[in-house]
């Protein structure tokens, strides 16, 4: 651990997209409350909260009531990674930290995250896990790819708990063409970082609890994102299989299933029953992947229908909203 980084050198960006997606101000309020309770003095940091412009116009006073020194940034046609990119554009400090509106952060989260910076470490990823609920441990094994319980270099990070030095974040942008939510773009960014020799540091002590979204819509969407990502990003792992007609959903989801089973095997000592419950988790992971397979098949067979019906990949153009025909 290094000496505490002065808060004047830290920018904390909190996106509001996830709470909008879950249609839950209560979840957003819990996230902000957990940030307010940090042992690190976030009141002395530069604080940005990115909200959809319409939500901001309808009233965002409650955000600044919880974080009085925060600056609310309205964003027209907000998407998850568009929010992150706006935060990158605004930041001027030595360190940039991203937090999400659907994660409850432990009191020591930010202190631990920033405390991991050392020579040779420009990117620190926090330890996100799902909050208590059905399939919690199974989804942890499926979605959060920390292969070890201890801190150390990793190939994994996600944008709901991550900190970067200015030298790194000033030259990064998340891709915005994968969809409205967080699926996909971070995988392409991982490839970019690996090609540049950047290895994130996994900080086990920087813990957050991610809200459980409704199961079926979430897993269908993730399955479709698996396919969409690999169609658009040729450098992403297993990208070539997305170009195999009809078989692509089975190959892509099958690959992610094997990877999740691998994680379950490596972390078997941490499961209830110390490994004796491993077959149960293998089966439950298979059920989760079946749901994702359905989403991937749906997108492979009828991508236009998916966009029209669900809007998962119908990304609005950035900037001012387009006037509707009725208002023209």
Tab-separated table of C-alpha atoms in Angstrom:
chain	number	residue	atom	x	y	z
A	1	UNK	CA	0.000	0.000	0.000
A	2	UNK	CA	1.243	3.507	-0.833
A	3	UNK	CA	0.669	6.665	1.177
A	4	UNK	CA	-2.856	8.030	0.783
A	5	UNK	CA	-3.333	9.841	-2.524
A	6	UNK	CA	-4.536	13.427	-1.884
A	7	UNK	CA	-8.243	13.707	-2.758
A	8	UNK	CA	-7.534	16.823	-4.805
A	9	UNK	CA	-5.833	14.488	-7.294
A	10	UNK	CA	-8.893	12.228	-7.675
A	11	UNK	CA	-11.977	12.511	-9.897
A	12	UNK	CA	-14.888	10.175	-9.144
A	13	UNK	CA	-17.438	9.697	-11.943
A	14	UNK	CA	-20.783	8.017	-11.167
A	15	UNK	CA	-23.015	7.054	-14.078
A	16	UNK	CA	-26.789	7.080	-13.744
A	17	UNK	CA	-27.564	4.782	-16.670
A	18	UNK	CA	-27.844	1.521	-14.728
A	19	UNK	CA	-30.414	2.927	-12.329
A	20	UNK	CA	-32.394	4.257	-15.300
A	21	UNK	CA	-32.227	0.837	-16.939
A	22	UNK	CA	-33.491	-0.829	-13.752
A	23	UNK	CA	-36.090	1.938	-13.306
A	24	UNK	CA	-35.033	2.275	-9.706
A	25	UNK	CA	-34.154	5.526	-8.001
A	26	UNK	CA	-33.946	3.557	-4.744
A	27	UNK	CA	-31.006	1.529	-6.092
A	28	UNK	CA	-29.293	4.743	-7.190
A	29	UNK	CA	-29.825	6.296	-3.746
A	30	UNK	CA	-28.299	3.250	-2.056
A	31	UNK	CA	-25.234	3.524	-4.300
A	32	UNK	CA	-24.794	7.228	-3.533
A	33	UNK	CA	-25.286	6.604	0.179
A	34	UNK	CA	-22.541	3.961	0.144
A	35	UNK	CA	-20.198	6.454	-1.530
A	36	UNK	CA	-21.076	9.063	1.048
A	37	UNK	CA	-19.992	6.597	3.769
A	38	UNK	CA	-16.485	6.028	2.351
A	39	UNK	CA	-13.489	6.166	4.689
A	40	UNK	CA	-11.687	8.096	1.953
A	41	UNK	CA	-12.702	11.811	1.951
A	42	UNK	CA	-14.644	11.844	-1.321
A	43	UNK	CA	-16.129	15.252	-0.436
A	44	UNK	CA	-12.705	16.663	-1.258
A	45	UNK	CA	-12.510	14.878	-4.627
A	46	UNK	CA	-13.855	16.166	-7.917
A	47	UNK	CA	-17.270	14.500	-8.203
A	48	UNK	CA	-19.323	14.087	-11.365
A	49	UNK	CA	-22.685	12.346	-11.653
A	50	UNK	CA	-23.755	11.672	-15.251
A	51	UNK	CA	-27.519	11.652	-15.749
A	52	UNK	CA	-29.762	11.376	-18.748
A	53	UNK	CA	-30.683	14.921	-19.766
A	54	UNK	CA	-34.407	14.232	-19.409
A	55	UNK	CA	-33.979	12.841	-15.901
A	56	UNK	CA	-31.880	15.871	-15.029
A	57	UNK	CA	-34.569	18.233	-16.337
A	58	UNK	CA	-37.244	16.430	-14.328
A	59	UNK	CA	-35.303	17.018	-11.129
A	60	UNK	CA	-31.930	15.850	-9.824
A	61	UNK	CA	-31.754	17.851	-6.606
A	62	UNK	CA	-31.794	14.624	-4.603
A	63	UNK	CA	-28.424	13.654	-6.151
A	64	UNK	CA	-26.704	16.756	-4.846
A	65	UNK	CA	-28.521	16.397	-1.543
A	66	UNK	CA	-26.590	13.141	-1.041
A	67	UNK	CA	-23.343	14.389	-2.587
A	68	UNK	CA	-23.456	18.167	-2.053
A	69	UNK	CA	-20.178	18.933	-3.844
A	70	UNK	CA	-20.992	16.864	-6.915
A	71	UNK	CA	-21.516	18.341	-10.377
A	72	UNK	CA	-24.384	16.781	-12.326
A	73	UNK	CA	-23.566	16.341	-16.018
A	74	UNK	CA	-26.675	15.987	-18.215
A	75	UNK	CA	-26.166	13.759	-21.254
A	76	UNK	CA	-28.611	13.543	-24.130
A	77	UNK	CA	-29.269	10.011	-25.361
A	78	UNK	CA	-27.286	8.481	-22.530
A	79	UNK	CA	-25.796	5.014	-22.811
A	80	UNK	CA	-23.595	3.209	-20.314
A	81	UNK	CA	-20.247	3.731	-22.025
A	82	UNK	CA	-21.196	7.148	-23.363
A	83	UNK	CA	-21.453	8.134	-19.688
A	84	UNK	CA	-17.955	6.773	-19.055
A	85	UNK	CA	-16.524	8.657	-22.018
A	86	UNK	CA	-18.082	11.916	-20.841
A	87	UNK	CA	-16.402	11.398	-17.479
A	88	UNK	CA	-13.054	10.852	-19.216
A	89	UNK	CA	-13.517	14.063	-21.178
A	90	UNK	CA	-14.256	16.053	-18.017
A	91	UNK	CA	-11.495	14.658	-15.795
A	92	UNK	CA	-8.324	16.701	-15.248
A	93	UNK	CA	-6.880	15.107	-12.122
A	94	UNK	CA	-4.071	12.575	-11.777
A	95	UNK	CA	-6.507	9.735	-11.002
A	96	UNK	CA	-9.940	8.871	-12.406
A	97	UNK	CA	-12.316	6.446	-10.668
A	98	UNK	CA	-15.552	5.024	-12.088
A	99	UNK	CA	-18.514	3.957	-9.940
A	100	UNK	CA	-21.941	2.689	-11.009
A	101	UNK	CA	-25.422	3.598	-9.877
A	102	UNK	CA	-26.396	-0.035	-9.181
A	103	UNK	CA	-23.439	-1.027	-6.959
A	104	UNK	CA	-23.251	-0.685	-3.172
A	105	UNK	CA	-19.643	-0.010	-2.206
A	106	UNK	CA	-18.022	-1.138	1.027
A	107	UNK	CA	-16.783	1.743	3.232
A	108	UNK	CA	-13.127	0.948	2.464
A	109	UNK	CA	-13.722	0.566	-1.286
A	110	UNK	CA	-12.153	3.784	-2.560
A	111	UNK	CA	-9.388	3.789	0.060
A	112	UNK	CA	-8.395	0.273	-1.008
A	113	UNK	CA	-8.700	0.956	-4.724
A	114	UNK	CA	-6.426	4.012	-4.647
A	115	UNK	CA	-4.056	2.372	-2.181
A	116	UNK	CA	-3.077	-0.230	-4.794
A	117	UNK	CA	-1.370	2.261	-7.101
A	118	UNK	CA	2.375	1.728	-7.219
A	119	UNK	CA	5.131	1.998	-9.851
A	120	UNK	CA	4.130	-0.132	-12.837
A	121	UNK	CA	0.417	-0.118	-11.931
A	122	UNK	CA	-1.696	2.329	-13.962
A	123	UNK	CA	-5.049	0.535	-13.765
A	124	UNK	CA	-6.686	-0.926	-10.653
A	125	UNK	CA	-9.866	-3.052	-10.770
A	126	UNK	CA	-12.103	-3.540	-7.766
A	127	UNK	CA	-13.710	-6.739	-6.514
A	128	UNK	CA	-17.372	-6.695	-7.612
A	129	UNK	CA	-19.787	-9.392	-6.487
A	130	UNK	CA	-23.568	-9.705	-6.627
A	131	UNK	CA	-25.641	-8.849	-3.598
A	132	UNK	CA	-27.624	-11.579	-1.853
A	133	UNK	CA	-30.291	-13.186	-4.008
A	134	UNK	CA	-31.135	-16.162	-6.217
A	135	UNK	CA	-28.238	-17.351	-8.368
A	136	UNK	CA	-25.879	-14.869	-6.645
A	137	UNK	CA	-22.867	-17.190	-6.358
A	138	UNK	CA	-23.531	-18.729	-9.758
A	139	UNK	CA	-23.660	-15.320	-11.447
A	140	UNK	CA	-20.481	-14.287	-9.627
A	141	UNK	CA	-18.723	-17.228	-11.286
A	142	UNK	CA	-20.266	-16.400	-14.671
A	143	UNK	CA	-19.862	-12.614	-14.801
A	144	UNK	CA	-16.959	-11.575	-12.564
A	145	UNK	CA	-13.751	-13.127	-13.827
A	146	UNK	CA	-11.404	-12.658	-10.878
A	147	UNK	CA	-9.689	-16.055	-10.876
A	148	UNK	CA	-8.119	-15.655	-7.443
A	149	UNK	CA	-9.270	-14.322	-4.122
A	150	UNK	CA	-6.047	-12.408	-3.467
A	151	UNK	CA	-4.913	-9.161	-5.076
A	152	UNK	CA	-2.564	-9.245	-8.026
A	153	UNK	CA	-2.182	-8.661	-11.756
A	154	UNK	CA	-5.134	-9.855	-13.813
A	155	UNK	CA	-6.579	-9.779	-17.317
A	156	UNK	CA	-9.944	-8.748	-15.911
A	157	UNK	CA	-11.608	-5.482	-15.053
A	158	UNK	CA	-15.032	-3.966	-15.360
A	159	UNK	CA	-16.093	-0.325	-15.443
A	160	UNK	CA	-18.189	-0.359	-12.248
A	161	UNK	CA	-15.132	-0.383	-9.979
A	162	UNK	CA	-11.972	0.806	-11.674
A	163	UNK	CA	-9.333	3.519	-11.234
A	164	UNK	CA	-6.789	4.804	-13.759
A	165	UNK	CA	-3.882	7.200	-13.880
A	166	UNK	CA	-4.250	10.248	-16.113
A	167	UNK	CA	-1.511	9.064	-18.446
A	168	UNK	CA	-3.709	6.054	-19.229
A	169	UNK	CA	-7.259	7.431	-19.189
A	170	UNK	CA	-6.342	10.476	-21.292
A	171	UNK	CA	-5.747	8.196	-24.302
A	172	UNK	CA	-8.624	5.752	-23.783
A	173	UNK	CA	-12.204	5.802	-24.965
A	174	UNK	CA	-14.794	3.068	-24.581
A	175	UNK	CA	-16.489	1.928	-27.767
A	176	UNK	CA	-20.130	2.973	-28.004
A	177	UNK	CA	-21.381	0.737	-30.799
A	178	UNK	CA	-22.077	-2.472	-28.848
A	179	UNK	CA	-25.342	-1.467	-27.222
A	180	UNK	CA	-27.038	0.687	-24.647
A	181	UNK	CA	-25.668	-1.085	-21.580
A	182	UNK	CA	-22.250	-2.278	-20.454
A	183	UNK	CA	-21.976	-5.476	-22.468
A	184	UNK	CA	-19.097	-5.783	-24.878
A	185	UNK	CA	-17.094	-2.562	-24.983
A	186	UNK	CA	-14.925	-3.429	-22.011
A	187	UNK	CA	-13.849	-6.644	-23.772
A	188	UNK	CA	-12.544	-4.633	-26.716
A	189	UNK	CA	-10.775	-2.270	-24.324
A	190	UNK	CA	-9.084	-5.218	-22.606
A	191	UNK	CA	-7.649	-6.301	-25.951
A	192	UNK	CA	-6.363	-2.777	-26.590
A	193	UNK	CA	-4.737	-2.586	-23.169
A	194	UNK	CA	-3.106	-6.003	-23.519
A	195	UNK	CA	-1.641	-4.953	-26.865
A	196	UNK	CA	-0.117	-1.933	-25.111
A	197	UNK	CA	1.277	-4.008	-22.268
A	198	UNK	CA	-1.139	-2.626	-19.653
A	199	UNK	CA	-2.009	-5.167	-16.959
A	200	UNK	CA	-4.732	-4.231	-14.451
A	201	UNK	CA	-4.169	-4.861	-10.759
A	202	UNK	CA	-7.040	-6.764	-9.131
A	203	UNK	CA	-7.726	-5.275	-5.681
A	204	UNK	CA	-9.495	-7.901	-3.593
A	205	UNK	CA	-10.127	-5.451	-0.724
A	206	UNK	CA	-11.999	-2.913	-2.903
A	207	UNK	CA	-15.391	-4.604	-2.678
A	208	UNK	CA	-18.780	-3.745	-4.090
A	209	UNK	CA	-22.159	-5.486	-4.197
A	210	UNK	CA	-23.905	-5.310	-7.570
A	211	UNK	CA	-27.716	-5.211	-7.619
A	212	UNK	CA	-29.338	-8.266	-9.151
A	213	UNK	CA	-31.271	-7.324	-12.280
A	214	UNK	CA	-34.321	-9.330	-13.450
A	215	UNK	CA	-32.827	-12.625	-14.535
A	216	UNK	CA	-34.341	-13.425	-17.934
A	217	UNK	CA	-34.058	-10.003	-19.670
A	218	UNK	CA	-30.500	-9.642	-18.370
A	219	UNK	CA	-29.289	-13.069	-19.533
A	220	UNK	CA	-30.984	-12.802	-22.938
A	221	UNK	CA	-29.322	-9.444	-23.437
A	222	UNK	CA	-25.903	-10.747	-22.391
A	223	UNK	CA	-26.169	-13.673	-24.784
A	224	UNK	CA	-26.935	-11.296	-27.629
A	225	UNK	CA	-24.057	-9.044	-26.578
A	226	UNK	CA	-21.631	-11.981	-26.725
A	227	UNK	CA	-22.432	-12.363	-30.403
A	228	UNK	CA	-22.696	-8.663	-31.255
A	229	UNK	CA	-19.346	-7.865	-29.640
A	230	UNK	CA	-17.487	-10.468	-31.649
A	231	UNK	CA	-19.130	-9.387	-34.877
A	232	UNK	CA	-17.896	-5.827	-34.410
A	233	UNK	CA	-14.530	-6.378	-32.722
A	234	UNK	CA	-12.353	-8.728	-34.727
A	235	UNK	CA	-9.601	-8.754	-32.086
A	236	UNK	CA	-11.806	-10.019	-29.256
A	237	UNK	CA	-11.385	-13.612	-28.138
A	238	UNK	CA	-13.236	-16.146	-30.352
A	239	UNK	CA	-14.319	-13.320	-32.711
A	240	UNK	CA	-14.000	-15.552	-35.772
A	241	UNK	CA	-16.757	-17.880	-34.574
A	242	UNK	CA	-19.295	-15.048	-34.744
A	243	UNK	CA	-18.989	-15.240	-38.515
A	244	UNK	CA	-20.027	-18.881	-38.719
A	245	UNK	CA	-23.714	-18.868	-39.756
A	246	UNK	CA	-26.188	-20.599	-37.413
A	247	UNK	CA	-23.431	-22.212	-35.342
A	248	UNK	CA	-22.143	-18.876	-34.007
A	249	UNK	CA	-24.443	-18.685	-30.948
A	250	UNK	CA	-23.508	-22.220	-29.876
A	251	UNK	CA	-19.780	-21.640	-30.364
A	252	UNK	CA	-19.676	-18.263	-28.620
A	253	UNK	CA	-21.869	-19.198	-25.645
A	254	UNK	CA	-20.193	-22.610	-25.452
A	255	UNK	CA	-16.820	-20.890	-25.155
A	256	UNK	CA	-18.022	-18.627	-22.349
A	257	UNK	CA	-19.551	-21.675	-20.628
A	258	UNK	CA	-16.179	-23.452	-20.612
A	259	UNK	CA	-14.510	-20.320	-19.253
A	260	UNK	CA	-17.080	-20.034	-16.436
A	261	UNK	CA	-16.642	-23.722	-15.560
A	262	UNK	CA	-12.889	-23.118	-15.442
A	263	UNK	CA	-13.412	-20.284	-12.940
A	264	UNK	CA	-15.715	-22.470	-10.848
A	265	UNK	CA	-13.047	-25.179	-10.721
A	266	UNK	CA	-10.336	-22.739	-9.659
A	267	UNK	CA	-12.544	-21.203	-6.977
A	268	UNK	CA	-14.110	-24.475	-5.797
A	269	UNK	CA	-12.559	-24.162	-2.325
A	270	UNK	CA	-14.573	-20.961	-1.805
A	271	UNK	CA	-17.936	-22.552	-2.637
A	272	UNK	CA	-20.317	-23.777	0.059
A	273	UNK	CA	-19.267	-27.290	0.989
A	274	UNK	CA	-15.648	-26.558	-0.035
A	275	UNK	CA	-15.891	-28.157	-3.446
A	276	UNK	CA	-18.549	-30.775	-2.737
A	277	UNK	CA	-21.114	-28.358	-4.160
A	278	UNK	CA	-19.109	-27.938	-7.381
A	279	UNK	CA	-21.377	-30.223	-9.506
A	280	UNK	CA	-24.402	-28.157	-8.440
A	281	UNK	CA	-22.682	-24.955	-9.519
A	282	UNK	CA	-21.596	-26.517	-12.805
A	283	UNK	CA	-25.236	-27.389	-13.534
A	284	UNK	CA	-26.530	-23.956	-12.481
A	285	UNK	CA	-23.916	-22.252	-14.677
A	286	UNK	CA	-25.170	-24.393	-17.557
A	287	UNK	CA	-28.730	-23.152	-16.947
A	288	UNK	CA	-27.554	-19.530	-16.993
A	289	UNK	CA	-25.760	-20.166	-20.271
A	290	UNK	CA	-28.865	-21.754	-21.769
A	291	UNK	CA	-30.659	-18.449	-21.208
A	292	UNK	CA	-27.776	-16.598	-22.842
A	293	UNK	CA	-27.852	-19.042	-25.739
A	294	UNK	CA	-31.494	-18.160	-26.332
A	295	UNK	CA	-30.555	-14.473	-26.556
A	296	UNK	CA	-27.658	-15.203	-28.918
A	297	UNK	CA	-29.858	-17.350	-31.180
A	298	UNK	CA	-32.548	-14.669	-31.220
A	299	UNK	CA	-30.010	-12.060	-32.272
A	300	UNK	CA	-28.365	-14.337	-34.872
A	301	UNK	CA	-31.671	-15.204	-36.549
A	302	UNK	CA	-33.464	-11.866	-36.290
A	303	UNK	CA	-31.175	-8.958	-35.377
A	304	UNK	CA	-33.613	-6.405	-36.780
A	305	UNK	CA	-36.439	-7.832	-34.674
A	306	UNK	CA	-34.283	-7.662	-31.547
A	307	UNK	CA	-33.523	-3.995	-32.168
A	308	UNK	CA	-37.157	-3.129	-32.821
A	309	UNK	CA	-38.579	-5.215	-29.987
A	310	UNK	CA	-35.997	-4.616	-27.269
A	311	UNK	CA	-33.788	-1.766	-28.426
A	312	UNK	CA	-30.676	-3.525	-27.100
A	313	UNK	CA	-28.470	-2.343	-29.967
A	314	UNK	CA	-30.485	0.562	-31.337
A	315	UNK	CA	-28.051	3.152	-30.008
A	316	UNK	CA	-29.293	6.760	-30.236
A	317	UNK	CA	-27.004	9.336	-31.788
A	318	UNK	CA	-25.137	11.482	-29.249
A	319	UNK	CA	-26.064	15.109	-28.767
A	320	UNK	CA	-29.400	16.851	-28.769
A	321	UNK	CA	-32.545	14.690	-29.006
A	322	UNK	CA	-34.180	14.503	-32.422
A	323	UNK	CA	-37.613	16.095	-32.572
A	324	UNK	CA	-40.463	13.650	-33.124
A	325	UNK	CA	-42.702	14.018	-36.223
A	326	UNK	CA	-45.585	15.098	-33.978
A	327	UNK	CA	-43.585	18.011	-32.578
A	328	UNK	CA	-42.149	19.076	-35.952
